[in-house]
Structures are given as C-alpha cells and as structure tokens.
C-alpha cells in the first residue's frame, strides 16, 4: 500500500491529486492493467481523507478511461496503451488513403462521394458565369454569415423560406460546423451527450473543448430514451450531439416519436441539440420519411448542421449551419475567430449552381447510383458473409455497420490488420467510442469509393479472414 | 466587512472560492468600480486563511481584469461593463463593413487588399487551366497537409527548398493558422505571451483556449527583452505569439538582435514562437531587411504562419503554416478536426498561378501601389493632424497606429463614435489589449480600402473632431 501514499498540497482539491498520483503509478507501470485498486475504505483510511474524496477520484479515473468499476467487486486499473498504438497507426493509414495515395486499395473507409459522380462540367460552367458576372466581388471577403444569395437560396430550397436568413451561417464543411458550434456553446467541464457509438471527428472536437462526454446507447430507431432521461435528470447537460438520419456509424435513423420526446426533454431540462444532418439526401427505403429535428423544433433548441462536401464536391468544403437565436452572435463570432469566412467564390458558384436547377438533378442521379450500390453490397454481405456478421439495414446512406459474430474469435483490429495486407481497408469499431475501448467486434463498410467489383472482392477477402 | 464572509467548500482551492465570491459582489453591485478591497491582512484574518491565499485571489482577480493593484496602496475593484457595450457595438459595425454593406463609408479598418488590385483575369485563366488539367481530382479531398504541388512550390519559392514538405500545412487563411496551432499547442491554464498591444483575432483564439495571457510591451524594434526575460524566468511559458514585420497594430518590426535574443530565450526556457508573418511582402523602406524568425531558427522553435488572403485574394481563404517536427502530428490532427482540409480547387489554382510567374508580378505591382498610398497617408497625417497625434512610421504594411496627444481630451471611443456619424471608421486602440481596458488614446488607420481622396477626406474629418 505504500506506493499510494501522497503528500497533499493545499492548492488543489485532494481527489484531483489522488487521480494524478494513480495515473503516475500506471504510467510508471507500478500498476498493471486489470489490477485491483484499494477499496474506498482502505484508501481513505491510509490517506486520512473523506471516503467521498476517494469515490470522486475513482469516478474521475473511470471517466478518463483509466479504471473500471465492477459492481460489488471494486475498481480495477485500465491501461490504454495498446489501443493507442493501433489508433496512431490507423490515423496514418487513413490520412494516406483519404489523401489519395493508396489508389490500388479497396477503400471501405470512404465518407464522401466518389469522384466518378462529380459534376465537373456543370460546376465549371457555373464558376465561369460567376466570374464573368461578379468580377472582383467574387474574391472579396464575405459577410461572416456567408453570401446572402446562397443563404437565401438555402432558405427557399431546403426550408420553404421559413427561416430567418440571419440564422443561416455558411461554413467550410460539417466538421467546421461542429467545431464552431462547440466553441460557441461548450466550455470546459460542460456536460454533453453523444450517441454511442458516434462520429470520431465530433468526439475529437468535444475532447478539445474539454467537455465531459456522456454516451447513450443507440438502437435501430435512435438512442435509448430512458437512459437519456436519467442522465439529464441527474446532470446539467449543455448539449446533445446527434445524427438524425443514417447515424454514423450504426446507420440508425430516429423515429418520429423519439425525435419529439428528445425535443421535449431538451426544453424541459434546458439543453440544446446539435443535429448533424449529413446524408439525408440518400434515402432509399420509401418507408423512411424525412423530418429533421430542426423542422420539428418549436423552442429554438436545435443547432442544425448540413454538409455539401459529403454528397456534392468534397474539395469545395462547404456546408451550412442554422443557429438558435440565443447562439447567433456567439456562433458568428466563433466562425470569425476560426477562419473569418468561407471562400466567397465557392459560395457564389454553389449559389448559381442551385439556382440553375443543377443541384436537384445531381442529387437525383446520385441517389439512384448509390441505391444500386447499396443493394449490391447488402446482397454480398448476406450471400458471402452470412452468419459471420450481424447488422441492421439502414435503408439509406453510404455504409453498413457490421458486428462480427460472437462465435468468431476475431476482433476488428485483428481483422483490420489482416485486411490491410490484402489492400482492403475499412473503419474499425473502436474509433466510434469515447475512450476507444469498446466496439472491438464492430466494423463499418462504406461503399462510396468502391464499385461493385471492388465491393465483392473486398467482402470475399474479409470472409476469408473471418473463416 | 460582513459581505466578504464565505462558507468554504472542501472541493475547490480556497482562493478560487474567494475570487468567485468577490466577482459575485461586483456583479450584484455590492462592490463598485474603484472601490478599495480589504487589505490582505484584514481579509486573511476575517476568513481565517493564509495570507498567500488572499494574494493569489487578488492576483487572479487582476488577471481577469476585475481588480487593479496599486503599489503601496492596495487592491481596487474594476468594473468592465461600459467597455463591453462599446465592443459589442463595434463588433456589429465591423461585421457590416467587412461584409461590404456600408459601401459609402470611408473605411480605415481594412486589413486586406483592395478589390481594385485583384488579379481577376489571370486567376480565372489559372482556374480554368486547372479544371481542364485535373478534372474531378480538383474537387477531391486533399491530403490533410494540402496539395503537394502547392506545398512544394511554397518550399521552393519562399524557402529555397530548404524545408521538408511534410512540415508545410496549407490552411484556410492566417486566422485558421492561429486557431489550429493554438488547439494543438495550448491547453487550459497554459501560460502564453503576446505583444502589447496585439491582434484581437489572436487574443480571441487564446481566450477560447482558456490560456493565461501575459502581455509584453512592444517598442519600435520589437518587444522589451528585459520584460520578456523576467516573465519566462518566473513562469513556465508554452508559447509566444508575435508578428515579425509591421506588427498589428503598432507597425513595429523586430531588429535582428531582438530576433536572435528571443530565439535564444525560447531554447533556454523551452517555449515556442508562433510567428505571424502577415505582411512582409509590403516593405517600402529599403533599410528594412527581410529575415523571419523562422529563417533564423536553429532549434525548431518556430510555428510560422503566412496568409495569402491578406495581400492576394481575401475571398480564396488561403495561407500556410510551417510546423516544428514536435507538433507536426498534433497540428495536422487539429487541422483535420477543424475542417478536414482546405478547398482543393483553390489550392491547385494558386499553385498554377505561382508556377506561371503571376504571383511575383502581382506582388511587385501591389507593393508599388501601396507604397504610394503609404507615402500619401503619412503626408496627410503630418500636414493635417500635425501635433495632435504621435506615431512611428512603420516603413511598410497597410496602416499607421496613432496616439492622440495627451493635451487633447478625447479618447478613441469618443473619436470613433463621432467619426461614425460622418461615415468614417477606424480601429480603436482598446481592441488590441487583453482586457480591452487600455489603449484609450490610440487608434489605427489602414489605407488598404481607401484611395487618396478618401484618405485626405477621412483625416480631415478626424482633425475636425480632435480640434
């Protein structure tokens, strides 16, 4: 027990000092993965502190992913390293792939439209028209909110003109939308809720804001409402980040009922919803009706984010955000402090592109093409992988989230490493969890960057490894 | 004294609780601006705490701009509100002006190139060439570092090929450079140093990271080295944000000696330099030699940021950042989590534009045009305002930083409000200070958005108000 003794300073809360001390022991390998920590009674006696202080310290260690509490048994050390090495490795590979370096790979990590579908000619035409029409203005700094014409078009085209143009902010893609909303709304130690599992790019932003993140399990029709309710009852929550359609990674879409219940809870318990509506253009299943949280929101509780990069042209970096009045100024300032404004020329071009009716035609074509890939991939998963995996069919979007059957003793990291040798890559499940310490049996296959031959070949390779 | 009594909790350091309590009293107007706080001895006796605890609390209040310590006299309350109202008002006006809404104003706030100088035709030619050459690739997501061709060009063109291309990251303008560097390097409560006064857009970023900001007075040839040394000796500093040429707002440029001394201190005391090299293309005075901190840096201590938006085309949002090896991964990840990547099409176009020799020709022309405006504005200030203002001639850049003479009883906020009625706007000095509570006698006049007639007219109006 000697190693647990601490000389406390007077400047900091004691539980913080205990946490730091135990983390130091873990780092020095004086505590090993799975080792049991002293009981609360033992440690409080040893350190001559209140037992609540030890409870708080252990809770904090758990939040930081350095301990697990097992009911009725005690608290155990968790070492995060192995995973971290893999995640580092994965991040390198992912950068190479999304940067276009590994062109001969079968790429199931894709999150954006395939370049075969880019409307290069029509976009070029729009671009030149803007340059001829606007001249130097096309290169000026825009209003921080974005080009008024485009905001007005978005309002008319997607929202039947019901919004106030001042609440629409043009952003450089959805990732920036999440980043500037987080900067405006979330402060250090604020409590926020995410779906479990969720998009890692959002988790990274919330980590960077030093928020306390609660994960709520997501089912086929949205998160578990009872879990949500019990969290918002216990904790003052600042906001809840969610994806309303084809949630990343699970593919779940919210039922109308759940949407309404969540909106009611937001009003009752005074929290905000960050709705990342990232792929709702790609609904294939006729039973899925499109109704965003934002469109159902009567109490100005929703920060709505939509990307144009994902389904249109990734390289133009564009999207928009709708702010509740309450955060209008804060989010606008956050945009200014992040990168002043989004490229003026690109905004004007997209505006003209939409005005000319190209947008509508493009989305229609895209939806049809992806739908056929979706059906093909579903067929391959069923016929080739069969009972080796479990999944729900999302009915839209660009991917399938698969669980490796319990009777197969392979986790997603092993599967990833083996596939990599065969030049097949996908997104491992661990990436979608707060502490990257769950989701070992899950992986995501996206078909946006793969044609039918590659889909079949890739799934055959996965199958050979799962055997 | 009763109002000062606190019931302490056990969870937080006592000085934090004292600070919160006093701020509550200020907010409730139980303490007024300029009111003397109890002496350290009195308050420590009353609250039964160590006198060091009171010293720490008062220090923190001062850091937060809610108190002033006067040597040998005590600590006094400072209320921040009046200023905050003006700053809010100013921020609204600034957004309108930079958004292009007030076209009939004489705009001395300009920080970017005038649209008269935009190379619209050559840029359009480059744009179309890229689209014909690269097709869909021009719209793909780039490598998170940016388009390799452009990075390589930057290396050759600006750095004689001496850099490693992997250390160059393309960013969406200098503001984003500051934001992603700050996210990668600065954590909550880290100590950082800025020049006093400094660029408010940088201050906002550091505030958002919850850093502790130390200001060091800047002179004609760079900051005061003795003050810098005494701070880095006393405090562990994470980084120092500076502008090497034509510092915003003062117009100062660093002497070679100061650059070397600062680089040595960085190595000795283990801190990093964020060098914002934002206008060095615009050197007019032949005595000013161009040598960036980065070019003198032997110990990989400098994060270098350069904007293309400011002097080229604001609406394309582009710049680059050079990372020390140590932060290469972190800054790259920070870019990904901020907006994934910068517009691919714009990167490729700028690349081709530079390759075709347009860039060099453009900068040459720009330098000549601005130089003549610079000379004209200096003449107007001298002839019209005369002894009403004091200033140093920067010898380059896009503005003059003026001090209203002590014998004129007008501050920059009053001057701003009066000028506004005559449709003349400039940047008030208070914006450039950490707590917006200094700089009342200063204001900045930029000539990037004004022709010679407007320069003369605007300065005449300022003169009539200063009378």
PDB file of N, CA, C and O in Angstrom, chain B residues 151-178:
ATOM      1  N   UNK B 151       2.502  22.821 -51.815  1.00  0.00           N
ATOM      2  CA  UNK B 151       3.460  22.809 -50.708  1.00  0.00           C
ATOM      3  C   UNK B 151       4.889  22.836 -51.240  1.00  0.00           C
ATOM      4  O   UNK B 151       5.761  23.537 -50.718  1.00  0.00           O
ATOM      5  N   UNK B 152       5.105  22.088 -52.299  1.00  0.00           N
ATOM      6  CA  UNK B 152       6.430  22.042 -52.890  1.00  0.00           C
ATOM      7  C   UNK B 152       6.810  23.407 -53.476  1.00  0.00           C
ATOM      8  O   UNK B 152       7.942  23.872 -53.334  1.00  0.00           O
ATOM      9  N   UNK B 153       5.859  24.045 -54.114  1.00  0.00           N
ATOM     10  CA  UNK B 153       6.083  25.371 -54.669  1.00  0.00           C
ATOM     11  C   UNK B 153       6.413  26.395 -53.596  1.00  0.00           C
ATOM     12  O   UNK B 153       7.298  27.239 -53.768  1.00  0.00           O
ATOM     13  N   UNK B 154       5.671  26.340 -52.499  1.00  0.00           N
ATOM     14  CA  UNK B 154       5.922  27.254 -51.384  1.00  0.00           C
ATOM     15  C   UNK B 154       7.341  27.063 -50.879  1.00  0.00           C
ATOM     16  O   UNK B 154       8.083  28.014 -50.629  1.00  0.00           O
ATOM     17  N   UNK B 155       7.714  25.814 -50.740  1.00  0.00           N
ATOM     18  CA  UNK B 155       9.061  25.480 -50.279  1.00  0.00           C
ATOM     19  C   UNK B 155      10.120  26.095 -51.199  1.00  0.00           C
ATOM     20  O   UNK B 155      11.050  26.766 -50.744  1.00  0.00           O
ATOM     21  N   UNK B 156       9.943  25.900 -52.490  1.00  0.00           N
ATOM     22  CA  UNK B 156      10.937  26.404 -53.450  1.00  0.00           C
ATOM     23  C   UNK B 156      10.917  27.925 -53.530  1.00  0.00           C
ATOM     24  O   UNK B 156      11.947  28.578 -53.539  1.00  0.00           O
ATOM     25  N   UNK B 157       9.705  28.474 -53.606  1.00  0.00           N
ATOM     26  CA  UNK B 157       9.556  29.890 -53.902  1.00  0.00           C
ATOM     27  C   UNK B 157       9.941  30.778 -52.721  1.00  0.00           C
ATOM     28  O   UNK B 157      10.622  31.780 -52.878  1.00  0.00           O
ATOM     29  N   UNK B 158       9.494  30.368 -51.505  1.00  0.00           N
ATOM     30  CA  UNK B 158       9.724  31.220 -50.342  1.00  0.00           C
ATOM     31  C   UNK B 158      10.878  30.755 -49.461  1.00  0.00           C
ATOM     32  O   UNK B 158      11.365  31.495 -48.640  1.00  0.00           O
ATOM     33  N   UNK B 159      11.278  29.495 -49.585  1.00  0.00           N
ATOM     34  CA  UNK B 159      12.255  28.938 -48.643  1.00  0.00           C
ATOM     35  C   UNK B 159      13.433  28.261 -49.332  1.00  0.00           C
ATOM     36  O   UNK B 159      14.115  27.448 -48.731  1.00  0.00           O
ATOM     37  N   UNK B 160      13.623  28.557 -50.597  1.00  0.00           N
ATOM     38  CA  UNK B 160      14.750  27.997 -51.349  1.00  0.00           C
ATOM     39  C   UNK B 160      14.830  26.471 -51.241  1.00  0.00           C
ATOM     40  O   UNK B 160      15.926  25.893 -51.263  1.00  0.00           O
ATOM     41  N   UNK B 161      13.696  25.839 -51.034  1.00  0.00           N
ATOM     42  CA  UNK B 161      13.667  24.374 -50.976  1.00  0.00           C
ATOM     43  C   UNK B 161      14.274  23.772 -49.722  1.00  0.00           C
ATOM     44  O   UNK B 161      14.497  22.572 -49.635  1.00  0.00           O
ATOM     45  N   UNK B 162      14.532  24.625 -48.719  1.00  0.00           N
ATOM     46  CA  UNK B 162      15.233  24.125 -47.519  1.00  0.00           C
ATOM     47  C   UNK B 162      14.331  23.385 -46.539  1.00  0.00           C
ATOM     48  O   UNK B 162      14.797  22.714 -45.630  1.00  0.00           O
ATOM     49  N   UNK B 163      13.021  23.555 -46.670  1.00  0.00           N
ATOM     50  CA  UNK B 163      12.115  22.898 -45.720  1.00  0.00           C
ATOM     51  C   UNK B 163      11.824  21.471 -46.155  1.00  0.00           C
ATOM     52  O   UNK B 163      12.066  21.083 -47.299  1.00  0.00           O
ATOM     53  N   UNK B 164      11.262  20.719 -45.227  1.00  0.00           N
ATOM     54  CA  UNK B 164      10.702  19.421 -45.543  1.00  0.00           C
ATOM     55  C   UNK B 164       9.222  19.666 -45.909  1.00  0.00           C
ATOM     56  O   UNK B 164       8.491  20.276 -45.127  1.00  0.00           O
ATOM     57  N   UNK B 165       8.788  19.213 -47.058  1.00  0.00           N
ATOM     58  CA  UNK B 165       7.399  19.461 -47.470  1.00  0.00           C
ATOM     59  C   UNK B 165       6.380  18.981 -46.436  1.00  0.00           C
ATOM     60  O   UNK B 165       5.269  19.493 -46.360  1.00  0.00           O
ATOM     61  N   UNK B 166       6.768  17.971 -45.657  1.00  0.00           N
ATOM     62  CA  UNK B 166       5.854  17.419 -44.643  1.00  0.00           C
ATOM     63  C   UNK B 166       5.608  18.397 -43.497  1.00  0.00           C
ATOM     64  O   UNK B 166       4.697  18.198 -42.696  1.00  0.00           O
ATOM     65  N   UNK B 167       6.447  19.413 -43.377  1.00  0.00           N
ATOM     66  CA  UNK B 167       6.258  20.398 -42.317  1.00  0.00           C
ATOM     67  C   UNK B 167       5.406  21.587 -42.765  1.00  0.00           C
ATOM     68  O   UNK B 167       5.157  22.504 -41.999  1.00  0.00           O
ATOM     69  N   UNK B 168       4.991  21.565 -44.025  1.00  0.00           N
ATOM     70  CA  UNK B 168       4.165  22.662 -44.541  1.00  0.00           C
ATOM     71  C   UNK B 168       2.702  22.211 -44.567  1.00  0.00           C
ATOM     72  O   UNK B 168       2.392  21.165 -45.123  1.00  0.00           O
ATOM     73  N   UNK B 169       1.841  22.966 -43.951  1.00  0.00           N
ATOM     74  CA  UNK B 169       0.412  22.658 -43.956  1.00  0.00           C
ATOM     75  C   UNK B 169      -0.349  23.825 -44.575  1.00  0.00           C
ATOM     76  O   UNK B 169      -0.173  24.966 -44.158  1.00  0.00           O
ATOM     77  N   UNK B 170      -1.172  23.510 -45.569  1.00  0.00           N
ATOM     78  CA  UNK B 170      -1.996  24.560 -46.161  1.00  0.00           C
ATOM     79  C   UNK B 170      -3.191  24.808 -45.247  1.00  0.00           C
ATOM     80  O   UNK B 170      -3.857  23.861 -44.804  1.00  0.00           O
ATOM     81  N   UNK B 171      -3.475  26.067 -44.966  1.00  0.00           N
ATOM     82  CA  UNK B 171      -4.608  26.406 -44.106  1.00  0.00           C
ATOM     83  C   UNK B 171      -5.520  27.410 -44.801  1.00  0.00           C
ATOM     84  O   UNK B 171      -5.137  28.030 -45.788  1.00  0.00           O
ATOM     85  N   UNK B 172      -6.732  27.538 -44.271  1.00  0.00           N
ATOM     86  CA  UNK B 172      -7.705  28.451 -44.865  1.00  0.00           C
ATOM     87  C   UNK B 172      -7.521  29.852 -44.299  1.00  0.00           C
ATOM     88  O   UNK B 172      -8.406  30.393 -43.632  1.00  0.00           O
ATOM     89  N   UNK B 173      -6.373  30.456 -44.558  1.00  0.00           N
ATOM     90  CA  UNK B 173      -6.093  31.803 -44.074  1.00  0.00           C
ATOM     91  C   UNK B 173      -5.341  31.793 -42.746  1.00  0.00           C
ATOM     92  O   UNK B 173      -5.282  30.776 -42.046  1.00  0.00           O
ATOM     93  N   UNK B 174      -4.754  32.959 -42.406  1.00  0.00           N
ATOM     94  CA  UNK B 174      -3.908  33.056 -41.215  1.00  0.00           C
ATOM     95  C   UNK B 174      -4.709  32.858 -39.934  1.00  0.00           C
ATOM     96  O   UNK B 174      -4.228  32.271 -38.969  1.00  0.00           O
ATOM     97  N   UNK B 175      -5.954  33.350 -39.915  1.00  0.00           N
ATOM     98  CA  UNK B 175      -6.767  33.175 -38.711  1.00  0.00           C
ATOM     99  C   UNK B 175      -6.893  31.698 -38.372  1.00  0.00           C
ATOM    100  O   UNK B 175      -6.770  31.286 -37.232  1.00  0.00           O
ATOM    101  N   UNK B 176      -7.117  30.865 -39.391  1.00  0.00           N
ATOM    102  CA  UNK B 176      -7.188  29.429 -39.134  1.00  0.00           C
ATOM    103  C   UNK B 176      -5.838  28.886 -38.684  1.00  0.00           C
ATOM    104  O   UNK B 176      -5.775  27.991 -37.848  1.00  0.00           O
ATOM    105  N   UNK B 177      -4.763  29.439 -39.244  1.00  0.00           N
ATOM    106  CA  UNK B 177      -3.438  29.009 -38.803  1.00  0.00           C
ATOM    107  C   UNK B 177      -3.283  29.204 -37.300  1.00  0.00           C
ATOM    108  O   UNK B 177      -2.836  28.315 -36.586  1.00  0.00           O
ATOM    109  N   UNK B 178      -3.674  30.384 -36.819  1.00  0.00           N
ATOM    110  CA  UNK B 178      -3.574  30.666 -35.381  1.00  0.00           C
ATOM    111  C   UNK B 178      -4.473  29.704 -34.600  1.00  0.00           C
ATOM    112  O   UNK B 178      -4.082  29.137 -33.584  1.00  0.00           O
TER     113      UNK B 178
END
